[in-house]
Amino acid sequence: MTDTKKDIHLKETAPAKKAQIKESRHVVIYGYTKDELRNIMRHFEAQLPEYVKISISSNNLVTRISLTGVNDGVELLRFKINKFHQTLQDMFVEEVVSIENKSVAQVLGDLLSEREVTIACAESCTGGNIAHNITRNPGSSVYFLGSVVSYSNDVKANVLNVSRSALGRYGAVSREVVTEMAAGVSQLMHTDCAVATSGIAGPDGGTKFKPVGTVWMAAKYGDKIVTELKQFSGDRESVIESATNHVMVMLIKLLRNNYTEQEDIADD
């Protein structure tokens, strides 16, 4: 009986183990390849304590960086993980799309909803993929009015009111045409915003001056239309996904009033 009582006493007086606290932070950035990120992140990762783990997922120039910390000291953990979270934001100040674990389309949808503005899409090479991504968001009917997949020049001209002279002189894959596509779909559907794409997704169709992966994109907000030319790498699906992400990021920056004009590019 004595030994049993002694065991019970020891169990009752054993110090309770502190509960482990878990904290997570996220940063979504756009514009870096996996190789570029590997070099940039090497020094940052070396600074992290053992109780803070990092996860990096990159696809079609969209990168999600997650920090997860587990420790029994909640105040220390939150201080440290907030510090590292801010360091990440400072490292990628111009490339940050979100500081939450959200897709590019979700971020765009939130902005459109907050500003109470509407959007329409004019898509050629992306074939409706932008509209697909936007409408995956619950509640997107509040801001998304519709899309025109204008694969042929006839549809560009007859539905979106792209001038035949621009199509003939500059070609479908050009600054002039995507500008008119964005303006045309916005006017057609009476929206505040619009995005447009025209390019060569491949695997065929490229030329010496406009190889596979060449995409012209336009984003419109109010009376302002901005355009960019990109040469995306990868297979057909990668080009489509990259163009989709890129033009949505263009509009996100326009809505946030931090868009930087692309340097003028000769498009021969």
PDB file of C-alpha atoms in Angstrom:
ATOM      1  CA  MET A   1       0.000   0.000   0.000  1.00  0.00           C
ATOM      2  CA  THR A   2       2.856   2.362   0.846  1.00  0.00           C
ATOM      3  CA  ASP A   3       4.573   1.927  -2.536  1.00  0.00           C
ATOM      4  CA  THR A   4       1.291   2.429  -4.368  1.00  0.00           C
ATOM      5  CA  LYS A   5       0.573   5.650  -2.492  1.00  0.00           C
ATOM      6  CA  LYS A   6       4.082   6.855  -3.209  1.00  0.00           C
ATOM      7  CA  ASP A   7       3.599   6.266  -6.969  1.00  0.00           C
ATOM      8  CA  ILE A   8       0.321   8.140  -6.939  1.00  0.00           C
ATOM      9  CA  HIS A   9       1.927  11.034  -5.108  1.00  0.00           C
ATOM     10  CA  LEU A  10       4.734  11.242  -7.663  1.00  0.00           C
ATOM     11  CA  LYS A  11       2.299  11.295 -10.576  1.00  0.00           C
ATOM     12  CA  GLU A  12       0.209  13.997  -8.991  1.00  0.00           C
ATOM     13  CA  THR A  13       3.167  16.303  -8.324  1.00  0.00           C
ATOM     14  CA  ALA A  14       4.942  15.836 -11.701  1.00  0.00           C
ATOM     15  CA  PRO A  15       5.208  19.226 -13.479  1.00  0.00           C
ATOM     16  CA  ALA A  16       2.711  19.691 -16.322  1.00  0.00           C
ATOM     17  CA  LYS A  17       4.234  19.893 -19.789  1.00  0.00           C
ATOM     18  CA  LYS A  18       3.739  23.254 -21.501  1.00  0.00           C
ATOM     19  CA  ALA A  19       1.402  23.249 -24.467  1.00  0.00           C
ATOM     20  CA  GLN A  20       3.028  23.828 -27.849  1.00  0.00           C
ATOM     21  CA  ILE A  21       1.788  26.912 -29.732  1.00  0.00           C
ATOM     22  CA  LYS A  22       1.638  26.961 -33.539  1.00  0.00           C
ATOM     23  CA  GLU A  23       1.736  30.136 -35.629  1.00  0.00           C
ATOM     24  CA  SER A  24       1.725  30.479 -39.444  1.00  0.00           C
ATOM     25  CA  ARG A  25       2.391  33.416 -41.766  1.00  0.00           C
ATOM     26  CA  HIS A  26       2.224  33.620 -45.561  1.00  0.00           C
ATOM     27  CA  VAL A  27       3.551  35.740 -48.411  1.00  0.00           C
ATOM     28  CA  VAL A  28       2.508  35.327 -52.043  1.00  0.00           C
ATOM     29  CA  ILE A  29       4.818  36.928 -54.600  1.00  0.00           C
ATOM     30  CA  TYR A  30       4.880  37.094 -58.379  1.00  0.00           C
ATOM     31  CA  GLY A  31       7.635  37.238 -60.964  1.00  0.00           C
ATOM     32  CA  TYR A  32      10.459  34.918 -59.920  1.00  0.00           C
ATOM     33  CA  THR A  33      11.607  31.602 -61.346  1.00  0.00           C
ATOM     34  CA  LYS A  34      12.527  28.749 -59.012  1.00  0.00           C
ATOM     35  CA  ASP A  35      16.233  29.225 -59.705  1.00  0.00           C
ATOM     36  CA  GLU A  36      16.072  32.956 -58.948  1.00  0.00           C
ATOM     37  CA  LEU A  37      14.251  32.280 -55.693  1.00  0.00           C
ATOM     38  CA  ARG A  38      16.725  29.626 -54.620  1.00  0.00           C
ATOM     39  CA  ASN A  39      19.548  32.168 -54.690  1.00  0.00           C
ATOM     40  CA  ILE A  40      17.545  34.953 -53.051  1.00  0.00           C
ATOM     41  CA  MET A  41      16.142  32.807 -50.227  1.00  0.00           C
ATOM     42  CA  ARG A  42      19.348  31.013 -49.228  1.00  0.00           C
ATOM     43  CA  HIS A  43      20.509  33.681 -46.746  1.00  0.00           C
ATOM     44  CA  PHE A  44      17.030  34.215 -45.305  1.00  0.00           C
ATOM     45  CA  GLU A  45      16.511  30.502 -44.638  1.00  0.00           C
ATOM     46  CA  ALA A  46      19.849  30.309 -42.831  1.00  0.00           C
ATOM     47  CA  GLN A  47      18.606  32.892 -40.283  1.00  0.00           C
ATOM     48  CA  LEU A  48      15.543  30.891 -39.224  1.00  0.00           C
ATOM     49  CA  PRO A  49      15.640  29.183 -35.817  1.00  0.00           C
ATOM     50  CA  GLU A  50      14.933  25.468 -35.597  1.00  0.00           C
ATOM     51  CA  TYR A  51      11.372  26.011 -34.404  1.00  0.00           C
ATOM     52  CA  VAL A  52      10.406  28.007 -37.523  1.00  0.00           C
ATOM     53  CA  LYS A  53      10.021  25.991 -40.725  1.00  0.00           C
ATOM     54  CA  ILE A  54       9.669  27.436 -44.222  1.00  0.00           C
ATOM     55  CA  SER A  55       7.745  26.060 -47.183  1.00  0.00           C
ATOM     56  CA  ILE A  56       8.187  27.462 -50.708  1.00  0.00           C
ATOM     57  CA  SER A  57       5.865  26.494 -53.556  1.00  0.00           C
ATOM     58  CA  SER A  58       6.423  28.076 -56.977  1.00  0.00           C
ATOM     59  CA  ASN A  59       4.445  27.576 -60.171  1.00  0.00           C
ATOM     60  CA  ASN A  60       4.174  29.744 -63.289  1.00  0.00           C
ATOM     61  CA  LEU A  61       5.927  32.678 -61.573  1.00  0.00           C
ATOM     62  CA  VAL A  62       3.548  32.647 -58.583  1.00  0.00           C
ATOM     63  CA  THR A  63       5.311  31.707 -55.337  1.00  0.00           C
ATOM     64  CA  ARG A  64       3.747  30.945 -51.964  1.00  0.00           C
ATOM     65  CA  ILE A  65       6.088  31.218 -48.996  1.00  0.00           C
ATOM     66  CA  SER A  66       4.780  29.887 -45.682  1.00  0.00           C
ATOM     67  CA  LEU A  67       6.414  30.209 -42.274  1.00  0.00           C
ATOM     68  CA  THR A  68       5.255  27.834 -39.546  1.00  0.00           C
ATOM     69  CA  GLY A  69       6.552  28.069 -35.994  1.00  0.00           C
ATOM     70  CA  VAL A  70       5.964  25.698 -33.077  1.00  0.00           C
ATOM     71  CA  ASN A  71       7.131  26.655 -29.585  1.00  0.00           C
ATOM     72  CA  ASP A  72       5.891  26.713 -26.005  1.00  0.00           C
ATOM     73  CA  GLY A  73       6.688  30.397 -25.572  1.00  0.00           C
ATOM     74  CA  VAL A  74       3.817  32.146 -27.347  1.00  0.00           C
ATOM     75  CA  GLU A  75       5.119  35.710 -26.985  1.00  0.00           C
ATOM     76  CA  LEU A  76       8.602  34.817 -28.251  1.00  0.00           C
ATOM     77  CA  LEU A  77       7.165  32.763 -31.108  1.00  0.00           C
ATOM     78  CA  ARG A  78       4.856  35.518 -32.311  1.00  0.00           C
ATOM     79  CA  PHE A  79       7.574  38.144 -32.053  1.00  0.00           C
ATOM     80  CA  LYS A  80      10.021  36.059 -34.052  1.00  0.00           C
ATOM     81  CA  ILE A  81       7.618  34.866 -36.728  1.00  0.00           C
ATOM     82  CA  ASN A  82       6.202  38.382 -37.220  1.00  0.00           C
ATOM     83  CA  LYS A  83       9.750  39.676 -37.595  1.00  0.00           C
ATOM     84  CA  PHE A  84      10.596  37.099 -40.277  1.00  0.00           C
ATOM     85  CA  HIS A  85       7.257  37.711 -41.982  1.00  0.00           C
ATOM     86  CA  GLN A  86       8.028  41.426 -42.229  1.00  0.00           C
ATOM     87  CA  THR A  87      11.528  40.673 -43.522  1.00  0.00           C
ATOM     88  CA  LEU A  88      10.002  38.660 -46.368  1.00  0.00           C
ATOM     89  CA  GLN A  89       7.666  41.525 -47.256  1.00  0.00           C
ATOM     90  CA  ASP A  90      10.597  43.949 -47.267  1.00  0.00           C
ATOM     91  CA  MET A  91      12.644  41.620 -49.487  1.00  0.00           C
ATOM     92  CA  PHE A  92       9.896  41.456 -52.111  1.00  0.00           C
ATOM     93  CA  VAL A  93       8.244  44.820 -51.600  1.00  0.00           C
ATOM     94  CA  GLU A  94       7.372  45.302 -55.295  1.00  0.00           C
ATOM     95  CA  GLU A  95       6.465  41.672 -55.945  1.00  0.00           C
ATOM     96  CA  VAL A  96       4.116  40.940 -53.026  1.00  0.00           C
ATOM     97  CA  VAL A  97       0.649  39.969 -54.211  1.00  0.00           C
ATOM     98  CA  SER A  98      -0.727  38.992 -50.799  1.00  0.00           C
ATOM     99  CA  ILE A  99       0.326  38.437 -47.199  1.00  0.00           C
ATOM    100  CA  GLU A 100      -2.354  35.776 -46.875  1.00  0.00           C
ATOM    101  CA  ASN A 101      -2.483  32.296 -48.367  1.00  0.00           C
ATOM    102  CA  LYS A 102      -4.590  33.304 -51.384  1.00  0.00           C
ATOM    103  CA  SER A 103      -4.474  32.728 -55.123  1.00  0.00           C
ATOM    104  CA  VAL A 104      -3.892  35.617 -57.535  1.00  0.00           C
ATOM    105  CA  ALA A 105      -7.538  35.350 -58.643  1.00  0.00           C
ATOM    106  CA  GLN A 106      -8.738  35.542 -55.032  1.00  0.00           C
ATOM    107  CA  VAL A 107      -6.667  38.665 -54.399  1.00  0.00           C
ATOM    108  CA  LEU A 108      -8.031  40.270 -57.568  1.00  0.00           C
ATOM    109  CA  GLY A 109     -11.588  39.306 -56.602  1.00  0.00           C
ATOM    110  CA  ASP A 110     -11.189  40.842 -53.146  1.00  0.00           C
ATOM    111  CA  LEU A 111      -9.970  44.119 -54.651  1.00  0.00           C
ATOM    112  CA  LEU A 112     -12.777  44.273 -57.202  1.00  0.00           C
ATOM    113  CA  SER A 113     -15.324  43.596 -54.467  1.00  0.00           C
ATOM    114  CA  GLU A 114     -13.825  46.154 -52.055  1.00  0.00           C
ATOM    115  CA  ARG A 115     -13.792  48.878 -54.707  1.00  0.00           C
ATOM    116  CA  GLU A 116     -17.232  47.869 -55.972  1.00  0.00           C
ATOM    117  CA  VAL A 117     -16.063  47.692 -59.587  1.00  0.00           C
ATOM    118  CA  THR A 118     -16.770  45.161 -62.329  1.00  0.00           C
ATOM    119  CA  ILE A 119     -14.606  43.248 -64.802  1.00  0.00           C
ATOM    120  CA  ALA A 120     -14.859  41.532 -68.200  1.00  0.00           C
ATOM    121  CA  CYS A 121     -12.260  39.518 -70.118  1.00  0.00           C
ATOM    122  CA  ALA A 122     -11.235  39.449 -73.775  1.00  0.00           C
ATOM    123  CA  GLU A 123      -9.150  36.320 -74.278  1.00  0.00           C
ATOM    124  CA  SER A 124      -7.397  34.914 -77.282  1.00  0.00           C
ATOM    125  CA  CYS A 125      -4.414  32.690 -76.407  1.00  0.00           C
ATOM    126  CA  THR A 126      -5.637  32.056 -72.838  1.00  0.00           C
ATOM    127  CA  GLY A 127      -8.887  30.601 -74.209  1.00  0.00           C
ATOM    128  CA  GLY A 128     -11.131  31.505 -71.263  1.00  0.00           C
ATOM    129  CA  ASN A 129      -8.644  30.532 -68.551  1.00  0.00           C
ATOM    130  CA  ILE A 130      -8.734  33.976 -66.928  1.00  0.00           C
ATOM    131  CA  ALA A 131     -12.520  33.840 -66.674  1.00  0.00           C
ATOM    132  CA  HIS A 132     -12.261  30.294 -65.296  1.00  0.00           C
ATOM    133  CA  ASN A 133      -9.884  31.388 -62.535  1.00  0.00           C
ATOM    134  CA  ILE A 134     -11.922  34.449 -61.594  1.00  0.00           C
ATOM    135  CA  THR A 135     -15.211  32.553 -61.436  1.00  0.00           C
ATOM    136  CA  ARG A 136     -13.771  29.866 -59.167  1.00  0.00           C
ATOM    137  CA  ASN A 137     -14.118  32.451 -56.374  1.00  0.00           C
ATOM    138  CA  PRO A 138     -17.406  32.237 -54.440  1.00  0.00           C
ATOM    139  CA  GLY A 139     -19.331  35.469 -54.919  1.00  0.00           C
ATOM    140  CA  SER A 140     -17.577  36.391 -58.168  1.00  0.00           C
ATOM    141  CA  SER A 141     -20.939  37.156 -59.783  1.00  0.00           C
ATOM    142  CA  VAL A 142     -20.852  40.458 -57.894  1.00  0.00           C
ATOM    143  CA  TYR A 143     -17.960  41.778 -59.989  1.00  0.00           C
ATOM    144  CA  PHE A 144     -17.483  39.442 -62.985  1.00  0.00           C
ATOM    145  CA  LEU A 145     -19.855  40.196 -65.869  1.00  0.00           C
ATOM    146  CA  GLY A 146     -18.544  38.001 -68.694  1.00  0.00           C
ATOM    147  CA  SER A 147     -15.849  37.032 -71.169  1.00  0.00           C
ATOM    148  CA  VAL A 148     -15.317  36.916 -74.919  1.00  0.00           C
ATOM    149  CA  VAL A 149     -12.941  34.230 -76.173  1.00  0.00           C
ATOM    150  CA  SER A 150     -11.991  35.982 -79.399  1.00  0.00           C
ATOM    151  CA  TYR A 151      -9.779  33.346 -80.974  1.00  0.00           C
ATOM    152  CA  SER A 152     -10.357  34.505 -84.541  1.00  0.00           C
ATOM    153  CA  ASN A 153      -9.735  37.917 -86.032  1.00  0.00           C
ATOM    154  CA  ASP A 154     -13.358  38.032 -87.177  1.00  0.00           C
ATOM    155  CA  VAL A 155     -14.562  37.768 -83.576  1.00  0.00           C
ATOM    156  CA  LYS A 156     -12.047  40.391 -82.486  1.00  0.00           C
ATOM    157  CA  ALA A 157     -13.362  42.736 -85.156  1.00  0.00           C
ATOM    158  CA  ASN A 158     -17.077  41.938 -85.168  1.00  0.00           C
ATOM    159  CA  VAL A 159     -17.675  41.428 -81.437  1.00  0.00           C
ATOM    160  CA  LEU A 160     -14.970  43.474 -79.722  1.00  0.00           C
ATOM    161  CA  ASN A 161     -14.807  46.213 -82.348  1.00  0.00           C
ATOM    162  CA  VAL A 162     -11.056  45.814 -82.933  1.00  0.00           C
ATOM    163  CA  SER A 163     -10.219  47.758 -86.074  1.00  0.00           C
ATOM    164  CA  ARG A 164      -9.410  45.781 -89.207  1.00  0.00           C
ATOM    165  CA  SER A 165      -6.599  48.224 -89.888  1.00  0.00           C
ATOM    166  CA  ALA A 166      -4.878  47.385 -86.573  1.00  0.00           C
ATOM    167  CA  LEU A 167      -5.245  43.658 -87.230  1.00  0.00           C
ATOM    168  CA  GLY A 168      -3.849  44.045 -90.752  1.00  0.00           C
ATOM    169  CA  ARG A 169      -1.007  46.391 -89.925  1.00  0.00           C
ATOM    170  CA  TYR A 170       0.201  45.066 -86.550  1.00  0.00           C
ATOM    171  CA  GLY A 171      -1.194  41.527 -86.415  1.00  0.00           C
ATOM    172  CA  ALA A 172      -3.355  39.935 -83.756  1.00  0.00           C
ATOM    173  CA  VAL A 173      -0.422  39.586 -81.345  1.00  0.00           C
ATOM    174  CA  SER A 174       0.302  43.274 -80.787  1.00  0.00           C
ATOM    175  CA  ARG A 175      -0.012  46.136 -78.351  1.00  0.00           C
ATOM    176  CA  GLU A 176      -2.566  47.884 -80.541  1.00  0.00           C
ATOM    177  CA  VAL A 177      -4.872  44.884 -80.781  1.00  0.00           C
ATOM    178  CA  VAL A 178      -4.908  43.961 -77.065  1.00  0.00           C
ATOM    179  CA  THR A 179      -5.522  47.617 -76.212  1.00  0.00           C
ATOM    180  CA  GLU A 180      -8.588  47.633 -78.462  1.00  0.00           C
ATOM    181  CA  MET A 181      -9.686  44.236 -77.137  1.00  0.00           C
ATOM    182  CA  ALA A 182      -9.668  45.505 -73.535  1.00  0.00           C
ATOM    183  CA  ALA A 183     -11.495  48.696 -74.479  1.00  0.00           C
ATOM    184  CA  GLY A 184     -13.970  46.776 -76.642  1.00  0.00           C
ATOM    185  CA  VAL A 185     -14.987  44.181 -74.060  1.00  0.00           C
ATOM    186  CA  SER A 186     -15.301  46.843 -71.377  1.00  0.00           C
ATOM    187  CA  GLN A 187     -17.597  48.883 -73.591  1.00  0.00           C
ATOM    188  CA  LEU A 188     -19.547  45.808 -74.678  1.00  0.00           C
ATOM    189  CA  MET A 189     -20.264  44.695 -71.113  1.00  0.00           C
ATOM    190  CA  HIS A 190     -20.250  48.115 -69.429  1.00  0.00           C
ATOM    191  CA  THR A 191     -17.520  47.264 -66.916  1.00  0.00           C
ATOM    192  CA  ASP A 192     -15.065  49.401 -64.975  1.00  0.00           C
ATOM    193  CA  CYS A 193     -12.178  46.987 -65.577  1.00  0.00           C
ATOM    194  CA  ALA A 194     -11.034  44.609 -68.285  1.00  0.00           C
ATOM    195  CA  VAL A 195      -8.139  42.349 -69.181  1.00  0.00           C
ATOM    196  CA  ALA A 196      -7.100  41.096 -72.614  1.00  0.00           C
ATOM    197  CA  THR A 197      -4.577  38.596 -73.977  1.00  0.00           C
ATOM    198  CA  SER A 198      -3.319  37.717 -77.432  1.00  0.00           C
ATOM    199  CA  GLY A 199      -0.321  35.519 -78.057  1.00  0.00           C
ATOM    200  CA  ILE A 200       1.234  32.298 -79.240  1.00  0.00           C
ATOM    201  CA  ALA A 201       0.824  29.496 -76.714  1.00  0.00           C
ATOM    202  CA  GLY A 202       2.372  26.843 -78.959  1.00  0.00           C
ATOM    203  CA  PRO A 203       3.619  24.344 -79.637  1.00  0.00           C
ATOM    204  CA  ASP A 204       3.303  25.685 -83.198  1.00  0.00           C
ATOM    205  CA  GLY A 205       2.606  29.086 -84.676  1.00  0.00           C
ATOM    206  CA  GLY A 206       5.724  30.944 -83.644  1.00  0.00           C
ATOM    207  CA  THR A 207       7.911  33.018 -85.968  1.00  0.00           C
ATOM    208  CA  LYS A 208      11.406  34.482 -85.790  1.00  0.00           C
ATOM    209  CA  PHE A 209      10.070  37.790 -84.467  1.00  0.00           C
ATOM    210  CA  LYS A 210       7.206  36.348 -82.405  1.00  0.00           C
ATOM    211  CA  PRO A 211       8.265  32.935 -81.101  1.00  0.00           C
ATOM    212  CA  VAL A 212       6.124  30.543 -79.072  1.00  0.00           C
ATOM    213  CA  GLY A 213       5.507  32.073 -75.657  1.00  0.00           C
ATOM    214  CA  THR A 214       5.040  35.617 -76.981  1.00  0.00           C
ATOM    215  CA  VAL A 215       1.999  37.211 -75.344  1.00  0.00           C
ATOM    216  CA  TRP A 216       0.679  40.753 -75.406  1.00  0.00           C
ATOM    217  CA  MET A 217      -1.559  41.632 -72.449  1.00  0.00           C
ATOM    218  CA  ALA A 218      -3.680  44.632 -71.519  1.00  0.00           C
ATOM    219  CA  ALA A 219      -5.339  45.669 -68.266  1.00  0.00           C
ATOM    220  CA  LYS A 220      -7.920  48.429 -68.000  1.00  0.00           C
ATOM    221  CA  TYR A 221      -9.183  50.305 -64.950  1.00  0.00           C
ATOM    222  CA  GLY A 222     -11.418  53.277 -65.592  1.00  0.00           C
ATOM    223  CA  ASP A 223      -9.982  55.274 -68.470  1.00  0.00           C
ATOM    224  CA  LYS A 224      -6.470  53.874 -68.100  1.00  0.00           C
ATOM    225  CA  ILE A 225      -5.216  50.945 -70.194  1.00  0.00           C
ATOM    226  CA  VAL A 226      -1.726  49.506 -69.711  1.00  0.00           C
ATOM    227  CA  THR A 227      -0.052  46.903 -71.912  1.00  0.00           C
ATOM    228  CA  GLU A 228       2.880  44.532 -71.570  1.00  0.00           C
ATOM    229  CA  LEU A 229       4.726  42.094 -73.794  1.00  0.00           C
ATOM    230  CA  LYS A 230       6.174  38.935 -72.258  1.00  0.00           C
ATOM    231  CA  GLN A 231       8.074  35.935 -73.538  1.00  0.00           C
ATOM    232  CA  PHE A 232       6.929  33.027 -71.387  1.00  0.00           C
ATOM    233  CA  SER A 233       8.769  29.717 -71.310  1.00  0.00           C
ATOM    234  CA  GLY A 234       7.450  26.190 -70.986  1.00  0.00           C
ATOM    235  CA  ASP A 235       4.804  24.147 -72.736  1.00  0.00           C
ATOM    236  CA  ARG A 236       1.407  25.334 -73.942  1.00  0.00           C
ATOM    237  CA  GLU A 237      -0.265  24.946 -70.561  1.00  0.00           C
ATOM    238  CA  SER A 238       2.535  26.847 -68.819  1.00  0.00           C
ATOM    239  CA  VAL A 239       2.283  29.748 -71.269  1.00  0.00           C
ATOM    240  CA  ILE A 240      -1.487  29.950 -70.760  1.00  0.00           C
ATOM    241  CA  GLU A 241      -1.199  29.826 -66.966  1.00  0.00           C
ATOM    242  CA  SER A 242       1.662  32.339 -66.902  1.00  0.00           C
ATOM    243  CA  ALA A 243      -0.227  34.803 -69.106  1.00  0.00           C
ATOM    244  CA  THR A 244      -3.327  34.367 -66.944  1.00  0.00           C
ATOM    245  CA  ASN A 245      -1.401  35.128 -63.760  1.00  0.00           C
ATOM    246  CA  HIS A 246       0.517  38.011 -65.291  1.00  0.00           C
ATOM    247  CA  VAL A 247      -2.442  39.976 -66.626  1.00  0.00           C
ATOM    248  CA  MET A 248      -4.322  39.534 -63.329  1.00  0.00           C
ATOM    249  CA  VAL A 249      -1.289  40.889 -61.453  1.00  0.00           C
ATOM    250  CA  MET A 250      -1.225  43.854 -63.852  1.00  0.00           C
ATOM    251  CA  LEU A 251      -4.802  44.699 -62.909  1.00  0.00           C
ATOM    252  CA  ILE A 252      -4.119  44.141 -59.195  1.00  0.00           C
ATOM    253  CA  LYS A 253      -1.354  46.739 -59.376  1.00  0.00           C
ATOM    254  CA  LEU A 254      -3.593  49.151 -61.272  1.00  0.00           C
ATOM    255  CA  LEU A 255      -6.276  48.793 -58.619  1.00  0.00           C
ATOM    256  CA  ARG A 256      -3.694  49.357 -55.880  1.00  0.00           C
ATOM    257  CA  ASN A 257      -2.302  52.365 -57.730  1.00  0.00           C
ATOM    258  CA  ASN A 258       1.240  50.967 -57.721  1.00  0.00           C
ATOM    259  CA  TYR A 259       1.562  49.886 -61.345  1.00  0.00           C
ATOM    260  CA  THR A 260       4.900  50.636 -63.031  1.00  0.00           C
ATOM    261  CA  GLU A 261       4.853  51.041 -66.796  1.00  0.00           C
ATOM    262  CA  GLN A 262       6.895  48.487 -68.719  1.00  0.00           C
ATOM    263  CA  GLU A 263       9.811  49.966 -70.620  1.00  0.00           C
ATOM    264  CA  ASP A 264       8.998  50.539 -74.268  1.00  0.00           C
ATOM    265  CA  ILE A 265       9.636  47.422 -76.346  1.00  0.00           C
ATOM    266  CA  ALA A 266      10.200  47.264 -80.078  1.00  0.00           C
ATOM    267  CA  ASP A 267       7.617  44.835 -81.446  1.00  0.00           C
ATOM    268  CA  ASP A 268       8.707  44.175 -85.008  1.00  0.00           C
TER     269      ASP A 268
END
